[in-house]
PDB file of C-alpha atoms and ligand atoms in Angstrom:
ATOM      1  CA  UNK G   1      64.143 -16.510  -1.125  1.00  0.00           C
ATOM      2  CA  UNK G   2      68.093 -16.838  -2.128  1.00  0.00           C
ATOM      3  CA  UNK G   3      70.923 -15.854   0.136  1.00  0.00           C
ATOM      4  CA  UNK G   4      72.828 -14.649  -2.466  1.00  0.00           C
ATOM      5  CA  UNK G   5      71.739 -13.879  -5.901  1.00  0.00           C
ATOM      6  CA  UNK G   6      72.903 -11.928  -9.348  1.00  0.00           C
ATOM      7  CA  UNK G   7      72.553 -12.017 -13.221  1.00  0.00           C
ATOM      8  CA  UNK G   8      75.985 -12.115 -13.268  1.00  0.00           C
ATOM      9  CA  UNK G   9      78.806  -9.882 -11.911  1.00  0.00           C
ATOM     10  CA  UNK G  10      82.240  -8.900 -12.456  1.00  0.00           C
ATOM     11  CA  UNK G  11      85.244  -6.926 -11.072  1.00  0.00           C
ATOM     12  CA  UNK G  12      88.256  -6.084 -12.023  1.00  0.00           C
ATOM     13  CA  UNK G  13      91.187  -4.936  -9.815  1.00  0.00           C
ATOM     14  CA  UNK G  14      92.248  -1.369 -10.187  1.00  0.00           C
ATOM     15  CA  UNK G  15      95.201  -1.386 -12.769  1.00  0.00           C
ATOM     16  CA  UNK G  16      95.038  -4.555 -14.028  1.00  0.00           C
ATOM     17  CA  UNK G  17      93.810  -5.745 -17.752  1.00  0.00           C
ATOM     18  CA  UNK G  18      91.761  -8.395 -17.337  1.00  0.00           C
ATOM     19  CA  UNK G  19      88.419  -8.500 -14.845  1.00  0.00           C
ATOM     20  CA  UNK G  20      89.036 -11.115 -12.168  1.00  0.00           C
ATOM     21  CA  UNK G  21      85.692 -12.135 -11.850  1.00  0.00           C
ATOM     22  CA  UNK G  22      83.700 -11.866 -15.351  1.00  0.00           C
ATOM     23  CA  UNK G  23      80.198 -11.778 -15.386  1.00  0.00           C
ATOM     24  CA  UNK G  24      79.734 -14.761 -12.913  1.00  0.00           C
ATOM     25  CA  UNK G  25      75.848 -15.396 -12.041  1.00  0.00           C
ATOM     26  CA  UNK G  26      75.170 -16.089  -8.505  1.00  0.00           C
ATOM     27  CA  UNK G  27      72.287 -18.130  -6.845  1.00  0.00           C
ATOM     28  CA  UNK G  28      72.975 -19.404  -3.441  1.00  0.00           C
ATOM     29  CA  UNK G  29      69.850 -20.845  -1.587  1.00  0.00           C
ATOM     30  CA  UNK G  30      69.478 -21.027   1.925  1.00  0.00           C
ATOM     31  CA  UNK G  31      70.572 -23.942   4.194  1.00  0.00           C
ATOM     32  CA  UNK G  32      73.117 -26.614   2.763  1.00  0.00           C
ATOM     33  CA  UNK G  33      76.724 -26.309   2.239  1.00  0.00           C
ATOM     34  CA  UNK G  34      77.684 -24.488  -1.721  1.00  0.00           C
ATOM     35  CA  UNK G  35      81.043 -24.738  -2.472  1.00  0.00           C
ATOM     36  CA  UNK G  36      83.315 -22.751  -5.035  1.00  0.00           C
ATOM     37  CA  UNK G  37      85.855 -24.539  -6.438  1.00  0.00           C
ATOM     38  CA  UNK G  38      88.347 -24.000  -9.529  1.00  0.00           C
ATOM     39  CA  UNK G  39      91.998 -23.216  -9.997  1.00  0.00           C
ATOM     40  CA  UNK G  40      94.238 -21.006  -8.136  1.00  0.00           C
ATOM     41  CA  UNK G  41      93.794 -17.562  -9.503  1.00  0.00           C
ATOM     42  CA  UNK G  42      90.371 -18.235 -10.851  1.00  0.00           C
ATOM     43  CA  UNK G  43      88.665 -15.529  -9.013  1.00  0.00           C
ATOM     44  CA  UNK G  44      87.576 -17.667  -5.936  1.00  0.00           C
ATOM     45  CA  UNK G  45      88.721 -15.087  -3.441  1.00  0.00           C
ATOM     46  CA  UNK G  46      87.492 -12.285  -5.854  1.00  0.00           C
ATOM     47  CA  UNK G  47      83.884 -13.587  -5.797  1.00  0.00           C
ATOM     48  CA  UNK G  48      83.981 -14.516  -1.793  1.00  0.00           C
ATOM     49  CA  UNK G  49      84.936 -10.412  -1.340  1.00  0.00           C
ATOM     50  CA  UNK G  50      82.239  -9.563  -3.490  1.00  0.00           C
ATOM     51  CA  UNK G  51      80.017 -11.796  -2.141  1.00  0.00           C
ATOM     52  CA  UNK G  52      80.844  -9.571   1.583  1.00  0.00           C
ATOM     53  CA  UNK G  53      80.891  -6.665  -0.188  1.00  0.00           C
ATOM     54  CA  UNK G  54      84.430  -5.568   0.511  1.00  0.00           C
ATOM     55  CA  UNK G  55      84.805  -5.711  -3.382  1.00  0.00           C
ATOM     56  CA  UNK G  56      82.042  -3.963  -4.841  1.00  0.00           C
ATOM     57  CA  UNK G  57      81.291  -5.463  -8.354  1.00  0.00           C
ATOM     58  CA  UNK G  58      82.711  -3.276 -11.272  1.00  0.00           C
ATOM     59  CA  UNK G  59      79.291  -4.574 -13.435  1.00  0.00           C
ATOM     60  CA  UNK G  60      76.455  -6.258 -12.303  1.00  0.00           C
ATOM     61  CA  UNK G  61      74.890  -6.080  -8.342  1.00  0.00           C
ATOM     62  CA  UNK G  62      74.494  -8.775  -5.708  1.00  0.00           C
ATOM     63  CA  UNK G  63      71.405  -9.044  -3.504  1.00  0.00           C
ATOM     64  CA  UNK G  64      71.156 -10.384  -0.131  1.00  0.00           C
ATOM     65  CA  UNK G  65      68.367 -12.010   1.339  1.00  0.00           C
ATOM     66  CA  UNK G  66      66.337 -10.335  -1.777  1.00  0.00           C
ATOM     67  CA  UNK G  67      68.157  -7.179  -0.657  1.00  0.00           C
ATOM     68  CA  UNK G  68      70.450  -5.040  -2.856  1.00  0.00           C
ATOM     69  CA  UNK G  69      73.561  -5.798  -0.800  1.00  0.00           C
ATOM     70  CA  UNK G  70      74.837  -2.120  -1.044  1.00  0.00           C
ATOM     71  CA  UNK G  71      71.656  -1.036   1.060  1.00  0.00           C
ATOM     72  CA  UNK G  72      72.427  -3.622   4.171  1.00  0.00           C
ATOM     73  CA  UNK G  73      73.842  -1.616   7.131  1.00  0.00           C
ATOM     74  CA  UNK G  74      77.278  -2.874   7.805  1.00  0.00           C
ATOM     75  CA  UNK G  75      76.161  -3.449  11.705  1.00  0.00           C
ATOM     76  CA  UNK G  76      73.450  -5.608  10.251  1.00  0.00           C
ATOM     77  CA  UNK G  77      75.340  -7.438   8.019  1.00  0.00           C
ATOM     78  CA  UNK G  78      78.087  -8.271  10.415  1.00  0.00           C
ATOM     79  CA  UNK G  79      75.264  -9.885  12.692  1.00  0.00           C
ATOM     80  CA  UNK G  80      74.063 -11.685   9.528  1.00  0.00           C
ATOM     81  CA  UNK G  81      77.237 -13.250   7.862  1.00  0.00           C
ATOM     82  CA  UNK G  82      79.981 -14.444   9.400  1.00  0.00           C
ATOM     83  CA  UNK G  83      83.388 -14.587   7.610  1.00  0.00           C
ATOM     84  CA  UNK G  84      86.202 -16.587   8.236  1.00  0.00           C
ATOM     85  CA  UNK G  85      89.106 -15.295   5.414  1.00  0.00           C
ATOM     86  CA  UNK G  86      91.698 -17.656   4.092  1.00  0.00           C
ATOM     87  CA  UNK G  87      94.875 -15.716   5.768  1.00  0.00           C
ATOM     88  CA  UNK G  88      94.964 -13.855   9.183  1.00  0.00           C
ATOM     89  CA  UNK G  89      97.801 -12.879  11.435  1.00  0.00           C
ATOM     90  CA  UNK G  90      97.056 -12.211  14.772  1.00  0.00           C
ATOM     91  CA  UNK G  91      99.056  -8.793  15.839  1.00  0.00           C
ATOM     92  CA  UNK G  92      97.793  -8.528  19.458  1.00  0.00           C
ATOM     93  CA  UNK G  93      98.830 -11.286  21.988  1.00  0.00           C
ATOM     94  CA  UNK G  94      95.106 -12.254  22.724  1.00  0.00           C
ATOM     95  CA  UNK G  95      93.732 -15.154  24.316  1.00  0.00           C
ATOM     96  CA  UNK G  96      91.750 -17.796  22.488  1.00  0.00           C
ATOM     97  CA  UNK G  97      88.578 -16.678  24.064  1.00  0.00           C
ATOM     98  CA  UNK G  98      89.571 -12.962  23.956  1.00  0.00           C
ATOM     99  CA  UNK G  99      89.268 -13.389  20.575  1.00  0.00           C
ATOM    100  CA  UNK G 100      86.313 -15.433  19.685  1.00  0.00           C
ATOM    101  CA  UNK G 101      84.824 -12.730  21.895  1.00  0.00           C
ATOM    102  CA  UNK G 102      85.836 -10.397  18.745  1.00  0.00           C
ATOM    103  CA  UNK G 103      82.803 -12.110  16.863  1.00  0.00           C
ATOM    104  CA  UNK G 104      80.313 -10.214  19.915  1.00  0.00           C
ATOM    105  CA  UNK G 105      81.142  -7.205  18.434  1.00  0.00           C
ATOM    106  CA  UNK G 106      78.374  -6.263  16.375  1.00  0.00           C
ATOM    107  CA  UNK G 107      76.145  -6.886  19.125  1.00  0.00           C
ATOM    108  CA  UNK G 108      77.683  -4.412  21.567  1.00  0.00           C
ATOM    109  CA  UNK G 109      76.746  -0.478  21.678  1.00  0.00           C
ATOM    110  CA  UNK G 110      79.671   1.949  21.466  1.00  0.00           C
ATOM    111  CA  UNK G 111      80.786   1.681  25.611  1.00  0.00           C
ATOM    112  CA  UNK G 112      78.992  -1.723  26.365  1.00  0.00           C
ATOM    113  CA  UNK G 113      80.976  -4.037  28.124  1.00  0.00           C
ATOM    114  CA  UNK G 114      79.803  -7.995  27.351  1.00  0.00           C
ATOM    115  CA  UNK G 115      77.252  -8.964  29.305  1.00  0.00           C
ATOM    116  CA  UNK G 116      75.758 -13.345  29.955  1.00  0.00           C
ATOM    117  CA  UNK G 117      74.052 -13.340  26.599  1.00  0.00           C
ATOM    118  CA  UNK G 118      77.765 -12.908  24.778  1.00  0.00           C
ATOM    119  CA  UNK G 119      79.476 -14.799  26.915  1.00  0.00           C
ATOM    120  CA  UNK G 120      77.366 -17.588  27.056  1.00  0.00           C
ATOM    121  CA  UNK G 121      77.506 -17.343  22.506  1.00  0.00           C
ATOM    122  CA  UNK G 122      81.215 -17.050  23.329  1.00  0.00           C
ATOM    123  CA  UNK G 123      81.020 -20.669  24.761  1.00  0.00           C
ATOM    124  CA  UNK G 124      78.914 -22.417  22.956  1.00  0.00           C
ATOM    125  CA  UNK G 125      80.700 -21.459  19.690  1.00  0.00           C
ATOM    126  CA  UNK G 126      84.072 -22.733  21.632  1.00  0.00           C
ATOM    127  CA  UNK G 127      82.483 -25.315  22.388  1.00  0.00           C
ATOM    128  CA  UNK G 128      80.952 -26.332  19.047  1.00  0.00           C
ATOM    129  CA  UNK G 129      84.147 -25.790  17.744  1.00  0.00           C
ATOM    130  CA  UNK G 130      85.749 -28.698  20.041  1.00  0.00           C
ATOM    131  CA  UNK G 131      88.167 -25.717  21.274  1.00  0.00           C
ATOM    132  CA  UNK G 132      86.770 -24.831  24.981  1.00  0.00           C
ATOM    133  CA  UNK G 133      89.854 -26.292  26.377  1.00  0.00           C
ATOM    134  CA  UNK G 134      91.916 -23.796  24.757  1.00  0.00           C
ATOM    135  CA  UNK G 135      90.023 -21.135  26.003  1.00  0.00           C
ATOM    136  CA  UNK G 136      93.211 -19.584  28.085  1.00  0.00           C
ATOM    137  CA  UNK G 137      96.013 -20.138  25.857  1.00  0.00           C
ATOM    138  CA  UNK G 138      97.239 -17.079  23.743  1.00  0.00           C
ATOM    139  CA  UNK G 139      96.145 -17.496  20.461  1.00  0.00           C
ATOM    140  CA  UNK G 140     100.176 -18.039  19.382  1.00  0.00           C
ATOM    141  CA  UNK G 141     100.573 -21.176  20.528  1.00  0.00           C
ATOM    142  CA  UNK G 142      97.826 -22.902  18.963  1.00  0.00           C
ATOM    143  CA  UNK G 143      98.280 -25.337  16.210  1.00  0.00           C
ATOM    144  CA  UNK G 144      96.786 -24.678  12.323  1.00  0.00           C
ATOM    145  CA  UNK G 145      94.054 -26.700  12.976  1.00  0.00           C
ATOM    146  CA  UNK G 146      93.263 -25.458  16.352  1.00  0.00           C
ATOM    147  CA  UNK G 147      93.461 -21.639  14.975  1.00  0.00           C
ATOM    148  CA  UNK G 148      91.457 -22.389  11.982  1.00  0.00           C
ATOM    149  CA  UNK G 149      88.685 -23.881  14.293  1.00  0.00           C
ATOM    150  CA  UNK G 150      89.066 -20.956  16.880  1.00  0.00           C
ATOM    151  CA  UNK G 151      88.933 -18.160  13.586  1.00  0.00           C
ATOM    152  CA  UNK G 152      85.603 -20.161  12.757  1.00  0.00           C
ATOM    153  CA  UNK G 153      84.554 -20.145  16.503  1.00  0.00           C
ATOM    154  CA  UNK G 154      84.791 -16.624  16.280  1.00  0.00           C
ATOM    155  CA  UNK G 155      82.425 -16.023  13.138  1.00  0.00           C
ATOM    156  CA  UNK G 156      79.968 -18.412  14.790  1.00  0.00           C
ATOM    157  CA  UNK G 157      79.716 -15.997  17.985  1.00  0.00           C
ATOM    158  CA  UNK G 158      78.478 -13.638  16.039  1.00  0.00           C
ATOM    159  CA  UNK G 159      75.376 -15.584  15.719  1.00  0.00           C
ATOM    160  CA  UNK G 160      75.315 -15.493  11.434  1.00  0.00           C
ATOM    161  CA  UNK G 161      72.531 -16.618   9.404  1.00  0.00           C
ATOM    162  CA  UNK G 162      75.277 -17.189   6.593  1.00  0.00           C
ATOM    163  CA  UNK G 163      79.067 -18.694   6.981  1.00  0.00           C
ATOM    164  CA  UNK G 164      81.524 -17.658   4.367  1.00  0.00           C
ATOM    165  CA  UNK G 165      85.215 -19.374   4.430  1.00  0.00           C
ATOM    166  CA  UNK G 166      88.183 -19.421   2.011  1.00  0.00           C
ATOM    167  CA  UNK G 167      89.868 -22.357   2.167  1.00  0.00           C
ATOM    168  CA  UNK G 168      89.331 -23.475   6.051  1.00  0.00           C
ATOM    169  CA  UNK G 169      91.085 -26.721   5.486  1.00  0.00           C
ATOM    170  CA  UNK G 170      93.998 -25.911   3.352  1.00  0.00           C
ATOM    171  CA  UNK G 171      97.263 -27.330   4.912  1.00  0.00           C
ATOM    172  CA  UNK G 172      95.367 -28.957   7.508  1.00  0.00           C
ATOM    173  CA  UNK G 173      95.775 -33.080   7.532  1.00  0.00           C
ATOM    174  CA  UNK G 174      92.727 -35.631   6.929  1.00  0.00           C
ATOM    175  CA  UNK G 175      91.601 -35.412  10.915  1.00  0.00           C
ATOM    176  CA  UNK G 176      91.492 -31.528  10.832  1.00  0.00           C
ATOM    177  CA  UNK G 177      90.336 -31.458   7.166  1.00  0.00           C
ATOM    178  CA  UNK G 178      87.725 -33.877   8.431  1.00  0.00           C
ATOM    179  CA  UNK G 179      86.561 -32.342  11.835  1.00  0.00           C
ATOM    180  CA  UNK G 180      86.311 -29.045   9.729  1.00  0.00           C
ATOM    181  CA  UNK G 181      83.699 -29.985   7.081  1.00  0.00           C
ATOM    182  CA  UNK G 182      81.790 -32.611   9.605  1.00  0.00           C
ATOM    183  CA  UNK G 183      81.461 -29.312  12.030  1.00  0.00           C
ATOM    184  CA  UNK G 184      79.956 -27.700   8.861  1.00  0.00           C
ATOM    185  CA  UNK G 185      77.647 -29.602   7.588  1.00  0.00           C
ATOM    186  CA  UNK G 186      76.355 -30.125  11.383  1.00  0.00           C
ATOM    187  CA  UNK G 187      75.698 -26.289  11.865  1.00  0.00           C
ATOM    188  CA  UNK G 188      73.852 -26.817   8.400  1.00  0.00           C
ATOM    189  CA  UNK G 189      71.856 -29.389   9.923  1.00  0.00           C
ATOM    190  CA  UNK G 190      71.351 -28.073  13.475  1.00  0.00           C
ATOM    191  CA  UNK G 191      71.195 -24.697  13.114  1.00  0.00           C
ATOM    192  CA  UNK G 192      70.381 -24.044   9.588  1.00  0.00           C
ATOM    193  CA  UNK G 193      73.196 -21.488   8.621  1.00  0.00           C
ATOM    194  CA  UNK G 194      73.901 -21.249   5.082  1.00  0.00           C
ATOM    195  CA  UNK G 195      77.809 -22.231   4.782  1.00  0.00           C
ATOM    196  CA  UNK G 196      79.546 -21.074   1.652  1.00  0.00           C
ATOM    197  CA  UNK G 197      83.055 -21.737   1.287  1.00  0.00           C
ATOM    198  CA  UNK G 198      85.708 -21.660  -1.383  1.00  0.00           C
ATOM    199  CA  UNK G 199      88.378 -25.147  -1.310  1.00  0.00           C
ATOM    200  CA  UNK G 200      90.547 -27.183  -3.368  1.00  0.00           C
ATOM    201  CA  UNK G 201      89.489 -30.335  -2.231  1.00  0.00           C
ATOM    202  CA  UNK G 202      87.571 -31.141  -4.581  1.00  0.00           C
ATOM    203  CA  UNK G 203      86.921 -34.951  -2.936  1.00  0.00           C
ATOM    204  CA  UNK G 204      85.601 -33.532   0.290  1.00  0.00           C
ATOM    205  CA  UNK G 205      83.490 -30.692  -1.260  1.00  0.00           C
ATOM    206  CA  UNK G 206      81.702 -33.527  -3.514  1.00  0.00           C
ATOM    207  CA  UNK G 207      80.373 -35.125  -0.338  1.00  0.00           C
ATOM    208  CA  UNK G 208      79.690 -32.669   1.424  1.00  0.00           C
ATOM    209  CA  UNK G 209      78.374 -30.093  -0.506  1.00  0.00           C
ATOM    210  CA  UNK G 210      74.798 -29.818  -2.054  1.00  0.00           C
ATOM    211  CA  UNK G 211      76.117 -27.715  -4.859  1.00  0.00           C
ATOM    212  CA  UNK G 212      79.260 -26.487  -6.198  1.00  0.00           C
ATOM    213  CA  UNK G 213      79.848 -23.623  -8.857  1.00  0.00           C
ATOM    214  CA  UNK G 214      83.174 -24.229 -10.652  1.00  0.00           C
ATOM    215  CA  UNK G 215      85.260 -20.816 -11.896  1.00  0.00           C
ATOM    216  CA  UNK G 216      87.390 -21.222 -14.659  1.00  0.00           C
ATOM    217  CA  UNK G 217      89.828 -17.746 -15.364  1.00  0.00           C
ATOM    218  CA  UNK G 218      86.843 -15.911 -13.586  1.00  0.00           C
ATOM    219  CA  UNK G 219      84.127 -17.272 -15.374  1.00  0.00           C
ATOM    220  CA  UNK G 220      81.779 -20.197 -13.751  1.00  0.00           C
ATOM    221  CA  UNK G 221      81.984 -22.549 -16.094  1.00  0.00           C
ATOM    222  CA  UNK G 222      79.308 -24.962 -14.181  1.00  0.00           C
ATOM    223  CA  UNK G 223      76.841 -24.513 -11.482  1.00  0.00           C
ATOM    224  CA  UNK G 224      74.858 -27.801  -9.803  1.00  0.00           C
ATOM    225  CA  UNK G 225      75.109 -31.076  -8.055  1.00  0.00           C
ATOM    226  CA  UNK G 226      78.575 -32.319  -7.719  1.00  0.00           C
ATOM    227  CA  UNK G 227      78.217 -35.078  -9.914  1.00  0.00           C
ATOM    228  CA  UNK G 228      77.349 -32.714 -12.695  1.00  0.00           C
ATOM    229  CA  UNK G 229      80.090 -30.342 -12.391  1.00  0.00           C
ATOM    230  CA  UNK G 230      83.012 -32.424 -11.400  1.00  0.00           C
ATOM    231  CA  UNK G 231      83.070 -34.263 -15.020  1.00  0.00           C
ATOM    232  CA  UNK G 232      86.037 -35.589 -16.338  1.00  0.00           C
ATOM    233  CA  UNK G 233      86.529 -33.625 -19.614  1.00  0.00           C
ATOM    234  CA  UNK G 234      85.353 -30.156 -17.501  1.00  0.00           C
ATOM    235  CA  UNK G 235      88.169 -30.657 -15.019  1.00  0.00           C
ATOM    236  CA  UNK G 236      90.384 -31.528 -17.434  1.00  0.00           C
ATOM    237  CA  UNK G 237      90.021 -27.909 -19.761  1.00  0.00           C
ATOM    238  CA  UNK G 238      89.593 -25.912 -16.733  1.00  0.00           C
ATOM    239  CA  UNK G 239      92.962 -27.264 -14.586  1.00  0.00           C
ATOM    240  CA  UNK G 240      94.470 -28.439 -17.893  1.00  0.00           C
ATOM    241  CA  UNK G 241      95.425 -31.800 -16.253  1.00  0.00           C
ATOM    242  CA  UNK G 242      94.279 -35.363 -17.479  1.00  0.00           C
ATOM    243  CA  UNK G 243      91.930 -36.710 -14.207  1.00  0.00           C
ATOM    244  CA  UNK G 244      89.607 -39.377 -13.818  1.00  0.00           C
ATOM    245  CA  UNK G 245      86.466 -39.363 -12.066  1.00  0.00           C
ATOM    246  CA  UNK G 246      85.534 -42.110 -10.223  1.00  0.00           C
ATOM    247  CA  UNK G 247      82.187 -42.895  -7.958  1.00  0.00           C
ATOM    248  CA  UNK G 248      82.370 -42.842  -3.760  1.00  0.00           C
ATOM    249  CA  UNK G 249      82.930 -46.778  -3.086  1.00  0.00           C
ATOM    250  CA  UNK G 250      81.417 -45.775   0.511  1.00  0.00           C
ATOM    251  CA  UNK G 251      80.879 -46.995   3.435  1.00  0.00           C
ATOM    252  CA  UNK G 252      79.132 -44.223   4.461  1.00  0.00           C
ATOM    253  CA  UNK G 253      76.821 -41.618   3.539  1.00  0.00           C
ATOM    254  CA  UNK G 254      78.071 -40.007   0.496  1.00  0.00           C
ATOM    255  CA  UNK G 255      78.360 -43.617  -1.648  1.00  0.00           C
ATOM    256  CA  UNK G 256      78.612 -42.682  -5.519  1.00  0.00           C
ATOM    257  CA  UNK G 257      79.655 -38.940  -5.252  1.00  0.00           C
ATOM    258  CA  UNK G 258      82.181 -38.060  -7.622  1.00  0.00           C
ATOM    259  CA  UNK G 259      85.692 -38.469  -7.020  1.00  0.00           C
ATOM    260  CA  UNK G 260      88.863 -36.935  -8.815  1.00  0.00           C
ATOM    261  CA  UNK G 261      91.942 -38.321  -9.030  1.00  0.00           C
ATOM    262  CA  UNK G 262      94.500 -36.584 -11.264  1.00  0.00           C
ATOM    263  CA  UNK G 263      96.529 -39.121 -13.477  1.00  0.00           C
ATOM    264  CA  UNK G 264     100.060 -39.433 -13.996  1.00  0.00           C
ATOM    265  CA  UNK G 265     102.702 -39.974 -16.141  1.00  0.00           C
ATOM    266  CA  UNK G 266     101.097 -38.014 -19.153  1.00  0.00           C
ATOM    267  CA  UNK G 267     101.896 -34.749 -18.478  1.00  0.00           C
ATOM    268  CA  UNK G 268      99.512 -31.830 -18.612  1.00  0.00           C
ATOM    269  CA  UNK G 269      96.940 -31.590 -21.029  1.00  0.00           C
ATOM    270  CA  UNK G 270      97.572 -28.796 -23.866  1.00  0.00           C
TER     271      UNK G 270
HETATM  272  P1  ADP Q 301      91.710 -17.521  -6.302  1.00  0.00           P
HETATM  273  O1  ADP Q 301      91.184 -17.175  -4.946  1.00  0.00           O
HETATM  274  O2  ADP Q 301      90.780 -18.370  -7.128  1.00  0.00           O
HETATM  275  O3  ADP Q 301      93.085 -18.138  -6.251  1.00  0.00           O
HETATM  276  P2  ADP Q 301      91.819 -14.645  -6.702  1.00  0.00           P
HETATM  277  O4  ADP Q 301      90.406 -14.197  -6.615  1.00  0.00           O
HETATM  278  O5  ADP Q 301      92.692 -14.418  -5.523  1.00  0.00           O
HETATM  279  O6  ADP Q 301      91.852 -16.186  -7.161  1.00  0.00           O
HETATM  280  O7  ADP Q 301      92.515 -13.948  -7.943  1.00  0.00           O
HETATM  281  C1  ADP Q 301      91.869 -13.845  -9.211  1.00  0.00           C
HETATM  282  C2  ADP Q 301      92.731 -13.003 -10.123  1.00  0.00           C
HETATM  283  O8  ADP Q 301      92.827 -11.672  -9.616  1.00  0.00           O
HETATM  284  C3  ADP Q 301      94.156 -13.497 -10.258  1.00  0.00           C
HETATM  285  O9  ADP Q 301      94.559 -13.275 -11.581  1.00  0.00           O
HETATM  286  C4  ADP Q 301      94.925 -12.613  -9.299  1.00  0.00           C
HETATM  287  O10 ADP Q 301      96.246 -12.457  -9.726  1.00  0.00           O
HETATM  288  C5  ADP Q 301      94.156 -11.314  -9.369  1.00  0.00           C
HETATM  289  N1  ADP Q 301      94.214 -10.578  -8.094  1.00  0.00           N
HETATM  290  C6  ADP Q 301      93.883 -11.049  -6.874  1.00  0.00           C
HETATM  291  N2  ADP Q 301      94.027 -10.098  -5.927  1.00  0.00           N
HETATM  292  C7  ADP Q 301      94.464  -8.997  -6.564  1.00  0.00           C
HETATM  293  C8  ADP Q 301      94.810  -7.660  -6.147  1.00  0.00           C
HETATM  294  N3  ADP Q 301      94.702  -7.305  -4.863  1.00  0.00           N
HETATM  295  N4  ADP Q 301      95.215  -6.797  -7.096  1.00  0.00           N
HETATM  296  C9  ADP Q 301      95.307  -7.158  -8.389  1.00  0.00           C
HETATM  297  N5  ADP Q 301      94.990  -8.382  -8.846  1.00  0.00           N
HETATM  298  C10 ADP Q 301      94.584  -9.296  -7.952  1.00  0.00           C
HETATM  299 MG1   MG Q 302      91.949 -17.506  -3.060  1.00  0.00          MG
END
């Protein structure tokens, strides 16, 4: 079984002349942390859109748990993935747990009020997401990291199988970045939910993610283990800056995993 799979898709935004997302193949299995990495305007968002089907693919389909993903009932597939987007603004002055309750909302019939069962997922995913103590305060006067961990709260109330985020730790420093991925990859251990997400740290996403597909002008140009997709002379086409790649000195878990420093002084690479 594959969470996500395709021979290869594309899509290209109405108007313009060149697909976004060209003929990238897909194969995401279940459980484990799969990152998508590459350079801004790459496609990253593109392919995270398609992969929710709010894009639908101009060539090429996508299943879903071995389903066509057209087919899935958007009720369904709300209480299946959960999606955490890389920009939100809140409009409506809610309360942090006013709107992690937002993530219950596939669960409820038309005029059902929330009953124990969704407030008790309301909770724990708070609570998970080390933000219970914010619970009362209006979502506008919560920090970056707090919000980003409170937007993730909220996809993980509605109980997903699969966890998609664009770029949950951009802007956030090393304690958020860190609290971020560590609360990742332990829903991927405890729970088992398949978390796919789309970053530019390309450090972090070596150790912690099983696999990584890089996108290069909306192409993947490699799909694997970190170590075989964050090579030196890769990086250096696709982002068209020298790097060099250096193994994990440790301590910890992830000794030897690839690490990318960009270099200086040398300008970028034609
Ligand atoms: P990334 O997330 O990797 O930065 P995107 O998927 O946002 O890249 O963008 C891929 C390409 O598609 C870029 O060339 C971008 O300019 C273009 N693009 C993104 N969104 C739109 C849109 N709504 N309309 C037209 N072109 C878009
Ligand atoms: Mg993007």
């Amino acid at each position: 079984m594959t969470v996500f799979a395709s021979a290869g898709v594309s899509f290209t935004y109405p108007g313009a002349e060149r697909p976004a997302v060209t003929d990238v193949p897909i194969d995401i299995s279940p459980g484990g942390m799969f990152g998508i990495v590459g350079p801004n305007g790459s496609g990253k968002s593109t392919l995270l859109n398609l992969l929710t089907g709010v894009a639908l693919p101009t060539h090429g389909a996508i299943r879903f748990f071995d389903r066509p993903l057209r087919e899935w009932p958007r009720r369904e597939m709300a209480r299946t993935l959960g999606v955490v987007t890389q920009r939100e603004e809140i409009q409506f002055p809610l309360t942090v747990r006013e709107l992690v309750a937002l993530g219950r909302y596939p669960y409820l019939g038309p005029w059902q009020r929330e009953g124990d069962a969704d407030r008790r997922a309301v909770s724990h995913a708070m609570e998970v997401c080390g933000v219970l103590e914010l619970a009362d305060r209006p979502t506008s006067r919560v920090s970056g990291g707090e919000f980003q961990r409170v937007r993730i709260a909220r996809a993980l109330a509605q109980d997903p199988e699969v966890l998609l985020l664009d770029e949950p730790t951009a802007s956030l420093d090393i304690h958020y970045q860190m609290s971020i991925f560590e609360l990742l990859e332990s829903l991927v251990s405890n729970t088992g939910v398949t978390v796919v997400l789309v970053t530019h740290q390309l450090n972090l996403a070596a150790r912690f993610a099983g696999q990584l597909l890089l996108l290069g002008r909306g192409r993947a140009i490699r799909q694997g283990v970190p170590k075989d997709v964050l090579v030196r002379s890769v990086l250096e086409d696709v982002y068209g800056w020298p790097v060099s790649v250096a193994a994990f000195p440790g301590p910890g878990p992830d000794l030897g995993a690839p690490q990318v420093v960009p270099l200086r002084g040398t300008g970028p690479r034609s």
